[in-house]
Amino acid sequence: MNTQARTGNRVVYLKMYRSLVGVGTLCGIIIVLVYQFTAPIIRENKDIALEHSIFKILPNAATKKSYYFSDTGNFMISESTGQTDVIYAAYDDRQQLVGFAIPAQGMGYQDTIELLYAYEPITQTIIGMVVLQSRETPGLGSRIEDDPAFFRNFEALDVSLNANQTELKNRLETVKPRKKAELWQIDSITGATISSNAVGNILQQSTSHWLPTIKQHYEDFEFGH
Amino acid sequence: MRTSNLATKVINIPVVKAESQSTNEFIKGLWQQNPIFVQVLGMCPTLAVTNSAVNAFVMGVATLFVLLMSNIMVSSLRTFIPRQVRIATYVLIIATFVTVVDYLIQAFSLEVHKALGAFISLIVVNCLILGRAEAFASRNTVNKSIQDALGMGLGFTLALLSLGIIREVLGQGSLFTIQVMPDNFEHWIILLLPGGGFFTLGLLLIVFNWIQQRQNRRIAGKDHE
């Protein structure tokens, strides 16, 4: 009797495994096939959206070039579209460098936040920011994408370098809503503290990585270099 | 001759019955068991993304697609899936088609994908879809499950669309981004906010219930006669 019951249980377990593994495999195949089909279209859409965002945060720009930091210790023009770790130098009609659009990303409340900010080297400020992708809580964290008061933080955010040009003079700091007293501080959003802090941290990490390097290799970005 | 007539009648009766049954499966989701106006399911996207007709339409179509595909798969595999793991398997199937629809919307338009934000992923937890898989698709044929999914999905889409149209026309003075109200029209901004979603839904529920009660009274009156 016991043997019979054990055999019966084994059959049930086997059916359960068969069902979960079978359906899981089928679902995996469906996802992979759809991904293969849509990936190039999505990449093209993202490139168009990125270009649109660059000219939105750098309104004086007429053209842009993408650069990557090569192993030889210089910024080189990036030809391939899929390259990561790229920054964009923007030029006006007279082919003068007007600023940089720098992509950055980091962990938000729920998932990775991808953003793009505009850096103006003459004033050493961030003059614009746009969120490219986020999955923050709708109605709360998602306000980092469209809250006008939050975006005013990024109209002239001070990111000047120290005397040695090796790091930021003042660390970017996210403060409580309407408590901004210094040019390097960011007012957070009520009800979206974690997401606005995440934006502050992403900018802090990205600026401390890129800005000293850009400063040291500024001549690499001269038009036609 | 008489025998053949009888035979035709005998054969015809089940066909007519089956046809009317499948029509009922389709119609019930549109009206008698409308997911939003009668069952009050899926309130999260209903209130959040219906601030414009385009968002409402895309969310409705995305839900319809997931509902249709998951119903087909659950119904096809209903004898293969043991009862003990049915909910886990249904969630896996639904999550797969939500991922698929997420990729498709990104390929179709990144702007719409950004506007709908996390609500596309949240289709996974829309109780309408899991509810139909458990209550209908797992107990009925593929054909009937398709009818059910189409009816419920279209009912859901039409309800979202009616909310989206009212909110966009009065809140923004436009319909599908085309201006339909005069320039001097004062926009009812409240309708674009979450509170406006509640007001509009409440009003539509009153109208829907009023029409249904009138219909019921008329049918009851006819029965008395």
Tab-separated table of C-alpha atoms in Angstrom:
chain	number	residue	atom	x	y	z
A	1	MET	CA	0.000	0.000	0.000
A	2	ASN	CA	2.815	2.336	0.973
A	3	THR	CA	4.687	1.508	-2.192
A	4	GLN	CA	1.552	2.231	-4.219
A	5	ALA	CA	1.060	5.597	-2.527
A	6	ARG	CA	4.725	6.479	-3.066
A	7	THR	CA	4.480	5.568	-6.754
A	8	GLY	CA	1.333	7.702	-7.025
A	9	ASN	CA	3.078	10.656	-5.404
A	10	ARG	CA	6.036	10.243	-7.734
A	11	VAL	CA	3.708	10.369	-10.736
A	12	VAL	CA	2.084	13.560	-9.426
A	13	TYR	CA	5.480	15.194	-8.789
A	14	LEU	CA	6.642	14.128	-12.228
A	15	LYS	CA	3.571	15.698	-13.809
A	16	MET	CA	4.165	18.921	-11.878
A	17	TYR	CA	7.823	19.098	-12.957
A	18	ARG	CA	6.889	18.226	-16.524
A	19	SER	CA	4.290	20.981	-16.579
A	20	LEU	CA	6.489	23.699	-15.063
A	21	VAL	CA	9.603	22.811	-17.072
A	22	GLY	CA	7.616	22.360	-20.289
A	23	VAL	CA	5.671	25.602	-19.999
A	24	GLY	CA	8.808	27.432	-18.806
A	25	THR	CA	10.761	26.264	-21.851
A	26	LEU	CA	7.949	27.210	-24.214
A	27	CYS	CA	7.659	30.658	-22.602
A	28	GLY	CA	11.426	31.133	-22.835
A	29	ILE	CA	11.397	30.333	-26.544
A	30	ILE	CA	8.541	32.788	-27.152
A	31	ILE	CA	10.376	35.590	-25.320
A	32	VAL	CA	13.668	34.941	-27.152
A	33	LEU	CA	11.962	34.914	-30.564
A	34	VAL	CA	10.090	38.159	-29.916
A	35	TYR	CA	13.251	39.767	-28.516
A	36	GLN	CA	15.243	38.766	-31.607
A	37	PHE	CA	12.589	40.320	-33.812
A	38	THR	CA	12.083	43.564	-31.879
A	39	ALA	CA	15.659	44.284	-30.615
A	40	PRO	CA	16.914	46.090	-33.780
A	41	ILE	CA	13.729	48.183	-34.026
A	42	ILE	CA	13.909	49.124	-30.332
A	43	ARG	CA	17.613	50.050	-30.692
A	44	GLU	CA	16.787	52.304	-33.645
A	45	ASN	CA	13.937	53.937	-31.697
A	46	LYS	CA	16.262	54.491	-28.725
A	47	ASP	CA	18.926	56.092	-30.945
A	48	ILE	CA	16.324	58.510	-32.345
A	49	ALA	CA	15.031	59.307	-28.837
A	50	LEU	CA	18.591	59.815	-27.560
A	51	GLU	CA	19.410	62.229	-30.380
A	52	HIS	CA	16.193	64.130	-29.709
A	53	SER	CA	17.080	64.309	-25.982
A	54	ILE	CA	20.616	65.575	-26.690
A	55	PHE	CA	19.320	68.524	-28.727
A	56	LYS	CA	16.600	69.134	-26.129
A	57	ILE	CA	19.033	69.568	-23.215
A	58	LEU	CA	21.601	71.395	-25.366
A	59	PRO	CA	19.366	73.736	-27.389
A	60	ASN	CA	22.319	75.709	-28.844
A	61	ALA	CA	23.781	72.593	-30.441
A	62	ALA	CA	23.563	72.048	-34.192
A	63	THR	CA	25.622	68.862	-34.484
A	64	LYS	CA	26.987	66.206	-32.139
A	65	LYS	CA	29.729	63.611	-32.130
A	66	SER	CA	30.017	60.592	-29.878
A	67	TYR	CA	33.298	59.842	-28.129
A	68	TYR	CA	34.643	57.018	-26.005
A	69	PHE	CA	37.688	56.964	-23.762
A	70	SER	CA	40.162	54.639	-25.435
A	71	ASP	CA	42.803	52.372	-23.893
A	72	THR	CA	45.471	54.772	-25.146
A	73	GLY	CA	44.210	57.412	-22.708
A	74	ASN	CA	42.481	59.712	-25.184
A	75	PHE	CA	38.933	60.417	-26.283
A	76	MET	CA	38.279	58.888	-29.700
A	77	ILE	CA	35.282	59.316	-32.006
A	78	SER	CA	32.947	56.366	-31.664
A	79	GLU	CA	31.756	54.998	-34.994
A	80	SER	CA	29.673	52.031	-33.868
A	81	THR	CA	26.129	52.667	-32.687
A	82	GLY	CA	25.946	49.958	-30.031
A	83	GLN	CA	29.014	51.110	-28.062
A	84	THR	CA	28.527	51.703	-24.350
A	85	ASP	CA	30.365	54.201	-22.153
A	86	VAL	CA	30.015	56.940	-24.736
A	87	ILE	CA	29.641	60.686	-24.228
A	88	TYR	CA	28.383	63.210	-26.771
A	89	ALA	CA	30.122	66.474	-27.608
A	90	ALA	CA	27.772	69.082	-29.076
A	91	TYR	CA	28.784	71.895	-31.454
A	92	ASP	CA	27.041	75.049	-32.655
A	93	ASP	CA	26.750	76.338	-36.250
A	94	ARG	CA	30.288	77.745	-36.096
A	95	GLN	CA	31.583	74.340	-35.013
A	96	GLN	CA	32.368	75.596	-31.526
A	97	LEU	CA	32.002	73.174	-28.638
A	98	VAL	CA	28.904	74.179	-26.647
A	99	GLY	CA	28.706	71.312	-24.184
A	100	PHE	CA	28.494	67.628	-23.507
A	101	ALA	CA	25.557	65.277	-23.163
A	102	ILE	CA	26.551	62.475	-20.817
A	103	PRO	CA	24.482	59.320	-20.261
A	104	ALA	CA	24.462	57.943	-16.716
A	105	GLN	CA	22.659	55.192	-14.913
A	106	GLY	CA	22.216	53.749	-11.455
A	107	MET	CA	19.815	51.928	-9.204
A	108	GLY	CA	16.516	53.619	-8.435
A	109	TYR	CA	13.760	52.451	-6.093
A	110	GLN	CA	12.601	49.583	-8.311
A	111	ASP	CA	14.971	49.288	-11.244
A	112	THR	CA	17.818	51.016	-13.031
A	113	ILE	CA	17.284	54.699	-13.840
A	114	GLU	CA	18.906	55.839	-17.103
A	115	LEU	CA	19.350	59.563	-17.598
A	116	LEU	CA	21.179	62.040	-19.774
A	117	TYR	CA	22.559	65.347	-18.499
A	118	ALA	CA	24.048	68.359	-20.250
A	119	TYR	CA	27.387	69.692	-19.009
A	120	GLU	CA	28.567	73.168	-19.968
A	121	PRO	CA	32.374	73.301	-19.561
A	122	ILE	CA	32.671	77.125	-19.631
A	123	THR	CA	30.403	77.644	-16.623
A	124	GLN	CA	31.170	74.184	-15.161
A	125	THR	CA	27.487	73.544	-14.561
A	126	ILE	CA	24.879	70.980	-15.436
A	127	ILE	CA	22.366	72.857	-17.589
A	128	GLY	CA	19.797	70.175	-18.315
A	129	MET	CA	18.723	66.649	-17.526
A	130	VAL	CA	16.297	64.162	-18.993
A	131	VAL	CA	15.293	60.712	-17.732
A	132	LEU	CA	15.667	58.214	-20.573
A	133	GLN	CA	14.265	55.193	-18.776
A	134	SER	CA	12.901	54.393	-15.342
A	135	ARG	CA	10.379	52.084	-13.751
A	136	GLU	CA	9.818	54.082	-10.584
A	137	THR	CA	6.488	53.906	-8.751
A	138	PRO	CA	3.793	55.577	-10.896
A	139	GLY	CA	2.616	58.841	-9.349
A	140	LEU	CA	5.460	58.928	-6.789
A	141	GLY	CA	8.966	58.034	-7.953
A	142	SER	CA	7.948	58.561	-11.571
A	143	ARG	CA	7.804	62.301	-10.844
A	144	ILE	CA	11.586	62.453	-11.426
A	145	GLU	CA	10.624	62.307	-15.113
A	146	ASP	CA	8.290	65.291	-15.265
A	147	ASP	CA	8.214	67.367	-12.064
A	148	PRO	CA	8.985	70.966	-13.183
A	149	ALA	CA	10.271	72.000	-9.725
A	150	PHE	CA	12.667	69.049	-9.689
A	151	PHE	CA	13.936	69.917	-13.160
A	152	ARG	CA	14.716	73.490	-12.069
A	153	ASN	CA	17.568	71.920	-10.028
A	154	PHE	CA	19.326	71.118	-13.278
A	155	GLU	CA	19.230	74.532	-14.921
A	156	ALA	CA	22.551	75.619	-13.366
A	157	LEU	CA	23.793	72.908	-11.007
A	158	ASP	CA	27.339	73.659	-9.926
A	159	VAL	CA	29.796	70.853	-10.753
A	160	SER	CA	33.007	72.883	-10.789
A	161	LEU	CA	36.289	71.068	-10.228
A	162	ASN	CA	38.850	71.706	-7.507
A	163	ALA	CA	42.133	73.540	-8.099
A	164	ASN	CA	43.919	70.341	-9.202
A	165	GLN	CA	41.074	69.511	-11.640
A	166	THR	CA	40.937	65.999	-10.198
A	167	GLU	CA	37.557	65.944	-8.471
A	168	LEU	CA	34.431	68.009	-7.841
A	169	LYS	CA	34.964	71.011	-5.598
A	170	ASN	CA	31.673	70.262	-3.826
A	171	ARG	CA	29.986	66.897	-3.666
A	172	LEU	CA	26.447	66.982	-5.173
A	173	GLU	CA	23.967	66.776	-2.356
A	174	THR	CA	20.250	65.963	-2.405
A	175	VAL	CA	18.415	67.926	0.291
A	176	LYS	CA	14.825	68.004	1.569
A	177	PRO	CA	12.243	69.757	-0.637
A	178	ARG	CA	12.717	73.566	-0.842
A	179	LYS	CA	15.834	73.409	1.381
A	180	LYS	CA	18.327	74.060	-1.416
A	181	ALA	CA	20.733	76.756	-0.242
A	182	GLU	CA	23.843	76.064	-2.325
A	183	LEU	CA	24.349	75.824	-6.073
A	184	TRP	CA	25.499	72.185	-5.815
A	185	GLN	CA	22.426	71.057	-3.878
A	186	ILE	CA	19.365	69.304	-5.356
A	187	ASP	CA	15.878	69.746	-3.917
A	188	SER	CA	14.271	66.312	-3.594
A	189	ILE	CA	10.598	65.612	-4.343
A	190	THR	CA	8.087	65.040	-1.550
A	191	GLY	CA	6.927	61.417	-1.756
A	192	ALA	CA	9.752	60.478	-4.095
A	193	THR	CA	12.734	60.875	-1.785
A	194	ILE	CA	14.419	57.587	-2.748
A	195	SER	CA	14.071	58.232	-6.482
A	196	SER	CA	15.294	61.847	-6.267
A	197	ASN	CA	18.211	60.741	-4.048
A	198	ALA	CA	18.988	58.100	-6.665
A	199	VAL	CA	19.153	60.798	-9.373
A	200	GLY	CA	21.514	62.841	-7.149
A	201	ASN	CA	23.754	59.804	-6.559
A	202	ILE	CA	23.817	58.879	-10.254
A	203	LEU	CA	24.863	62.436	-11.156
A	204	GLN	CA	27.490	62.527	-8.390
A	205	GLN	CA	29.060	59.266	-9.571
A	206	SER	CA	28.947	60.149	-13.243
A	207	THR	CA	30.265	63.719	-12.890
A	208	SER	CA	33.123	62.679	-10.591
A	209	HIS	CA	34.090	60.045	-13.174
A	210	TRP	CA	33.748	62.040	-16.402
A	211	LEU	CA	34.353	65.724	-15.669
A	212	PRO	CA	38.014	65.530	-14.536
A	213	THR	CA	38.776	63.282	-17.548
A	214	ILE	CA	37.026	65.667	-19.949
A	215	LYS	CA	38.927	68.629	-18.472
A	216	GLN	CA	42.296	66.877	-18.876
A	217	HIS	CA	41.577	65.911	-22.511
A	218	TYR	CA	39.632	68.966	-23.595
A	219	GLU	CA	41.608	69.339	-26.848
A	220	ASP	CA	40.338	65.909	-27.997
A	221	PHE	CA	36.919	67.455	-28.560
A	222	GLU	CA	37.976	70.266	-30.882
A	223	PHE	CA	35.919	70.031	-34.069
A	224	GLY	CA	37.613	67.863	-36.679
A	225	HIS	CA	40.034	66.356	-34.178
B	1	MET	CA	-38.843	13.389	-47.236
B	2	ARG	CA	-40.297	13.817	-43.793
B	3	THR	CA	-37.440	11.793	-42.334
B	4	SER	CA	-34.808	13.982	-43.975
B	5	ASN	CA	-36.520	17.176	-42.730
B	6	LEU	CA	-36.548	15.801	-39.224
B	7	ALA	CA	-32.901	14.865	-39.515
B	8	THR	CA	-32.011	18.407	-40.605
B	9	LYS	CA	-33.894	19.802	-37.620
B	10	VAL	CA	-32.164	17.434	-35.222
B	11	ILE	CA	-28.745	18.316	-36.634
B	12	ASN	CA	-29.483	22.050	-36.795
B	13	ILE	CA	-30.577	22.519	-33.198
B	14	PRO	CA	-27.157	21.899	-31.569
B	15	VAL	CA	-25.411	24.024	-34.234
B	16	VAL	CA	-27.681	26.996	-33.537
B	17	LYS	CA	-27.208	26.464	-29.792
B	18	ALA	CA	-23.428	26.296	-30.129
B	19	GLU	CA	-23.388	29.451	-32.261
B	20	SER	CA	-25.525	31.389	-29.791
B	21	GLN	CA	-23.378	30.131	-26.925
B	22	SER	CA	-20.168	31.362	-28.542
B	23	THR	CA	-21.871	34.698	-29.328
B	24	ASN	CA	-22.850	34.896	-25.658
B	25	GLU	CA	-19.253	34.240	-24.571
B	26	PHE	CA	-18.214	37.204	-26.706
B	27	ILE	CA	-21.086	39.568	-25.839
B	28	LYS	CA	-21.011	38.972	-22.074
B	29	GLY	CA	-17.592	40.651	-21.748
B	30	LEU	CA	-18.756	43.666	-23.703
B	31	TRP	CA	-21.862	44.329	-21.620
B	32	GLN	CA	-23.352	41.970	-18.958
B	33	GLN	CA	-19.989	41.129	-17.382
B	34	ASN	CA	-17.963	44.132	-18.523
B	35	PRO	CA	-14.643	43.934	-16.597
B	36	ILE	CA	-14.678	47.605	-15.569
B	37	PHE	CA	-18.327	48.696	-15.370
B	38	VAL	CA	-19.693	45.470	-13.846
B	39	GLN	CA	-16.835	43.471	-12.326
B	40	VAL	CA	-14.807	46.607	-11.389
B	41	LEU	CA	-11.504	44.820	-12.134
B	42	GLY	CA	-8.158	46.307	-13.166
B	43	MET	CA	-8.777	49.642	-11.458
B	44	CYS	CA	-5.076	50.505	-11.233
B	45	PRO	CA	-4.520	51.060	-15.007
B	46	THR	CA	-8.125	52.227	-15.408
B	47	LEU	CA	-7.562	55.255	-13.223
B	48	ALA	CA	-3.895	55.870	-13.941
B	49	VAL	CA	-3.422	55.701	-17.705
B	50	THR	CA	-6.755	56.968	-19.002
B	51	ASN	CA	-5.687	60.632	-18.932
B	52	SER	CA	-5.480	60.488	-22.725
B	53	ALA	CA	-7.309	58.475	-25.369
B	54	VAL	CA	-4.067	57.155	-26.929
B	55	ASN	CA	-2.765	55.825	-23.590
B	56	ALA	CA	-6.140	54.257	-22.810
B	57	PHE	CA	-6.343	52.630	-26.234
B	58	VAL	CA	-2.798	51.204	-26.131
B	59	MET	CA	-3.285	49.880	-22.582
B	60	GLY	CA	-6.601	48.311	-23.633
B	61	VAL	CA	-5.078	46.660	-26.704
B	62	ALA	CA	-2.059	45.445	-24.676
B	63	THR	CA	-4.384	43.875	-22.088
B	64	LEU	CA	-6.543	42.362	-24.847
B	65	PHE	CA	-3.449	40.812	-26.444
B	66	VAL	CA	-2.186	39.326	-23.153
B	67	LEU	CA	-5.671	38.073	-22.278
B	68	LEU	CA	-6.175	36.481	-25.691
B	69	MET	CA	-2.780	34.783	-25.863
B	70	SER	CA	-2.827	33.556	-22.261
B	71	ASN	CA	-6.384	32.226	-22.672
B	72	ILE	CA	-5.338	30.331	-25.821
B	73	MET	CA	-2.272	28.842	-24.132
B	74	VAL	CA	-4.002	27.980	-20.850
B	75	SER	CA	-6.921	26.393	-22.695
B	76	SER	CA	-4.619	24.419	-25.029
B	77	LEU	CA	-2.548	23.102	-22.107
B	78	ARG	CA	-5.416	22.610	-19.643
B	79	THR	CA	-5.095	18.814	-19.585
B	80	PHE	CA	-1.296	19.031	-19.329
B	81	ILE	CA	-1.189	21.368	-16.280
B	82	PRO	CA	-1.817	19.625	-12.887
B	83	ARG	CA	-4.088	21.494	-10.465
B	84	GLN	CA	-1.348	21.838	-7.824
B	85	VAL	CA	0.824	24.086	-10.002
B	86	ARG	CA	-1.864	25.739	-12.113
B	87	ILE	CA	-1.643	29.240	-10.622
B	88	ALA	CA	2.178	29.308	-10.876
B	89	THR	CA	1.938	28.128	-14.486
B	90	TYR	CA	-0.755	30.684	-15.375
B	91	VAL	CA	1.326	33.507	-13.881
B	92	LEU	CA	4.334	32.289	-15.896
B	93	ILE	CA	2.270	32.290	-19.093
B	94	ILE	CA	0.786	35.733	-18.376
B	95	ALA	CA	4.230	37.184	-17.490
B	96	THR	CA	5.591	35.838	-20.790
B	97	PHE	CA	2.971	37.611	-22.866
B	98	VAL	CA	3.363	40.805	-20.819
B	99	THR	CA	7.093	40.722	-21.664
B	100	VAL	CA	6.179	40.160	-25.314
B	101	VAL	CA	3.741	43.085	-25.338
B	102	ASP	CA	6.336	45.246	-23.553
B	103	TYR	CA	8.860	44.605	-26.357
B	104	LEU	CA	6.216	45.174	-29.034
B	105	ILE	CA	5.146	48.532	-27.587
B	106	GLN	CA	8.805	49.618	-27.329
B	107	ALA	CA	9.218	48.705	-30.994
B	108	PHE	CA	5.992	50.482	-31.931
B	109	SER	CA	6.596	53.727	-30.019
B	110	LEU	CA	9.032	54.537	-27.199
B	111	GLU	CA	6.978	57.626	-26.360
B	112	VAL	CA	3.837	55.598	-25.687
B	113	HIS	CA	5.922	53.060	-23.764
B	114	LYS	CA	7.311	55.858	-21.585
B	115	ALA	CA	3.835	57.359	-21.059
B	116	LEU	CA	2.439	54.014	-19.886
B	117	GLY	CA	5.533	53.446	-17.729
B	118	ALA	CA	5.332	50.656	-15.166
B	119	PHE	CA	1.662	49.968	-15.958
B	120	ILE	CA	2.604	47.662	-18.836
B	121	SER	CA	4.549	45.412	-16.453
B	122	LEU	CA	1.676	45.641	-13.994
B	123	ILE	CA	-0.619	43.870	-16.502
B	124	VAL	CA	0.855	40.706	-14.922
B	125	VAL	CA	-1.082	41.407	-11.736
B	126	ASN	CA	-4.301	42.507	-13.464
B	127	CYS	CA	-6.784	40.167	-11.793
B	128	LEU	CA	-8.934	40.158	-14.943
B	129	ILE	CA	-6.352	38.073	-16.821
B	130	LEU	CA	-5.584	35.552	-14.068
B	131	GLY	CA	-9.308	35.437	-13.291
B	132	ARG	CA	-10.261	34.503	-16.870
B	133	ALA	CA	-7.453	31.915	-17.059
B	134	GLU	CA	-8.611	30.231	-13.847
B	135	ALA	CA	-12.375	30.645	-14.187
B	136	PHE	CA	-12.796	30.120	-17.924
B	137	ALA	CA	-9.834	29.082	-20.092
B	138	SER	CA	-8.782	26.220	-17.810
B	139	ARG	CA	-12.278	24.662	-18.117
B	140	ASN	CA	-13.257	25.401	-21.707
B	141	THR	CA	-12.173	24.728	-25.271
B	142	VAL	CA	-9.738	26.956	-27.157
B	143	ASN	CA	-12.531	28.290	-29.373
B	144	LYS	CA	-14.685	29.347	-26.425
B	145	SER	CA	-11.651	30.794	-24.622
B	146	ILE	CA	-10.855	32.944	-27.667
B	147	GLN	CA	-14.465	34.249	-27.707
B	148	ASP	CA	-14.263	34.966	-23.987
B	149	ALA	CA	-10.887	36.752	-24.255
B	150	LEU	CA	-12.018	38.852	-27.220
B	151	GLY	CA	-15.231	39.873	-25.459
B	152	MET	CA	-13.582	40.671	-22.128
B	153	GLY	CA	-10.594	42.368	-23.776
B	154	LEU	CA	-12.758	44.502	-26.056
B	155	GLY	CA	-15.056	45.353	-23.139
B	156	PHE	CA	-12.006	46.435	-21.126
B	157	THR	CA	-10.584	48.440	-24.064
B	158	LEU	CA	-13.883	50.201	-24.804
B	159	ALA	CA	-14.356	51.094	-21.137
B	160	LEU	CA	-10.799	52.494	-20.910
B	161	LEU	CA	-11.300	54.337	-24.178
B	162	SER	CA	-14.567	55.942	-23.029
B	163	LEU	CA	-12.792	57.168	-19.881
B	164	GLY	CA	-9.784	58.351	-21.904
B	165	ILE	CA	-11.937	60.228	-24.423
B	166	ILE	CA	-13.915	62.097	-21.744
B	167	ARG	CA	-10.796	62.985	-19.756
B	168	GLU	CA	-8.769	64.112	-22.787
B	169	VAL	CA	-11.557	66.132	-24.416
B	170	LEU	CA	-12.475	68.008	-21.234
B	171	GLY	CA	-9.001	68.030	-19.676
B	172	GLN	CA	-6.907	68.960	-22.712
B	173	GLY	CA	-9.488	70.053	-25.277
B	174	SER	CA	-8.199	67.453	-27.719
B	175	LEU	CA	-8.986	63.935	-28.914
B	176	PHE	CA	-6.138	61.633	-29.970
B	177	THR	CA	-3.970	64.815	-29.695
B	178	ILE	CA	-6.125	66.642	-32.309
B	179	GLN	CA	-7.705	69.808	-30.912
B	180	VAL	CA	-11.503	69.476	-30.825
B	181	MET	CA	-12.510	72.244	-28.433
B	182	PRO	CA	-12.418	75.995	-29.225
B	183	ASP	CA	-9.314	78.003	-28.288
B	184	ASN	CA	-11.135	79.812	-25.477
B	185	PHE	CA	-12.210	76.519	-23.857
B	186	GLU	CA	-11.092	76.406	-20.215
B	187	HIS	CA	-9.392	73.032	-19.646
B	188	TRP	CA	-10.739	70.955	-16.745
B	189	ILE	CA	-7.296	70.153	-15.389
B	190	ILE	CA	-8.783	68.108	-12.536
B	191	LEU	CA	-9.866	65.451	-15.023
B	192	LEU	CA	-6.232	64.777	-15.935
B	193	LEU	CA	-5.320	64.162	-12.294
B	194	PRO	CA	-6.001	60.814	-10.526
B	195	GLY	CA	-8.995	62.388	-8.739
B	196	GLY	CA	-10.517	63.202	-12.139
B	197	GLY	CA	-10.218	59.526	-13.041
B	198	PHE	CA	-12.310	58.604	-9.992
B	199	PHE	CA	-14.970	61.231	-10.830
B	200	THR	CA	-15.242	60.138	-14.462
B	201	LEU	CA	-15.354	56.452	-13.558
B	202	GLY	CA	-18.030	57.133	-10.938
B	203	LEU	CA	-20.170	59.011	-13.472
B	204	LEU	CA	-19.777	56.289	-16.095
B	205	LEU	CA	-20.695	53.613	-13.519
B	206	ILE	CA	-23.901	55.545	-12.705
B	207	VAL	CA	-24.824	55.841	-16.402
B	208	PHE	CA	-23.980	52.177	-17.085
B	209	ASN	CA	-26.007	50.899	-14.132
B	210	TRP	CA	-28.928	53.177	-14.994
B	211	ILE	CA	-29.053	51.813	-18.565
B	212	GLN	CA	-28.795	48.250	-17.317
B	213	GLN	CA	-31.557	48.731	-14.740
B	214	ARG	CA	-33.836	50.209	-17.431
B	215	GLN	CA	-33.125	47.219	-19.646
B	216	ASN	CA	-33.840	44.782	-16.811
B	217	ARG	CA	-37.135	46.555	-16.021
B	218	ARG	CA	-38.157	46.426	-19.670
B	219	ILE	CA	-37.382	42.688	-19.847
B	220	ALA	CA	-39.282	42.072	-16.590
B	221	GLY	CA	-42.267	44.045	-17.988
B	222	LYS	CA	-42.282	41.939	-21.173
B	223	ASP	CA	-42.190	38.724	-19.096
B	224	HIS	CA	-45.286	39.910	-17.139
B	225	GLU	CA	-47.156	40.554	-20.391
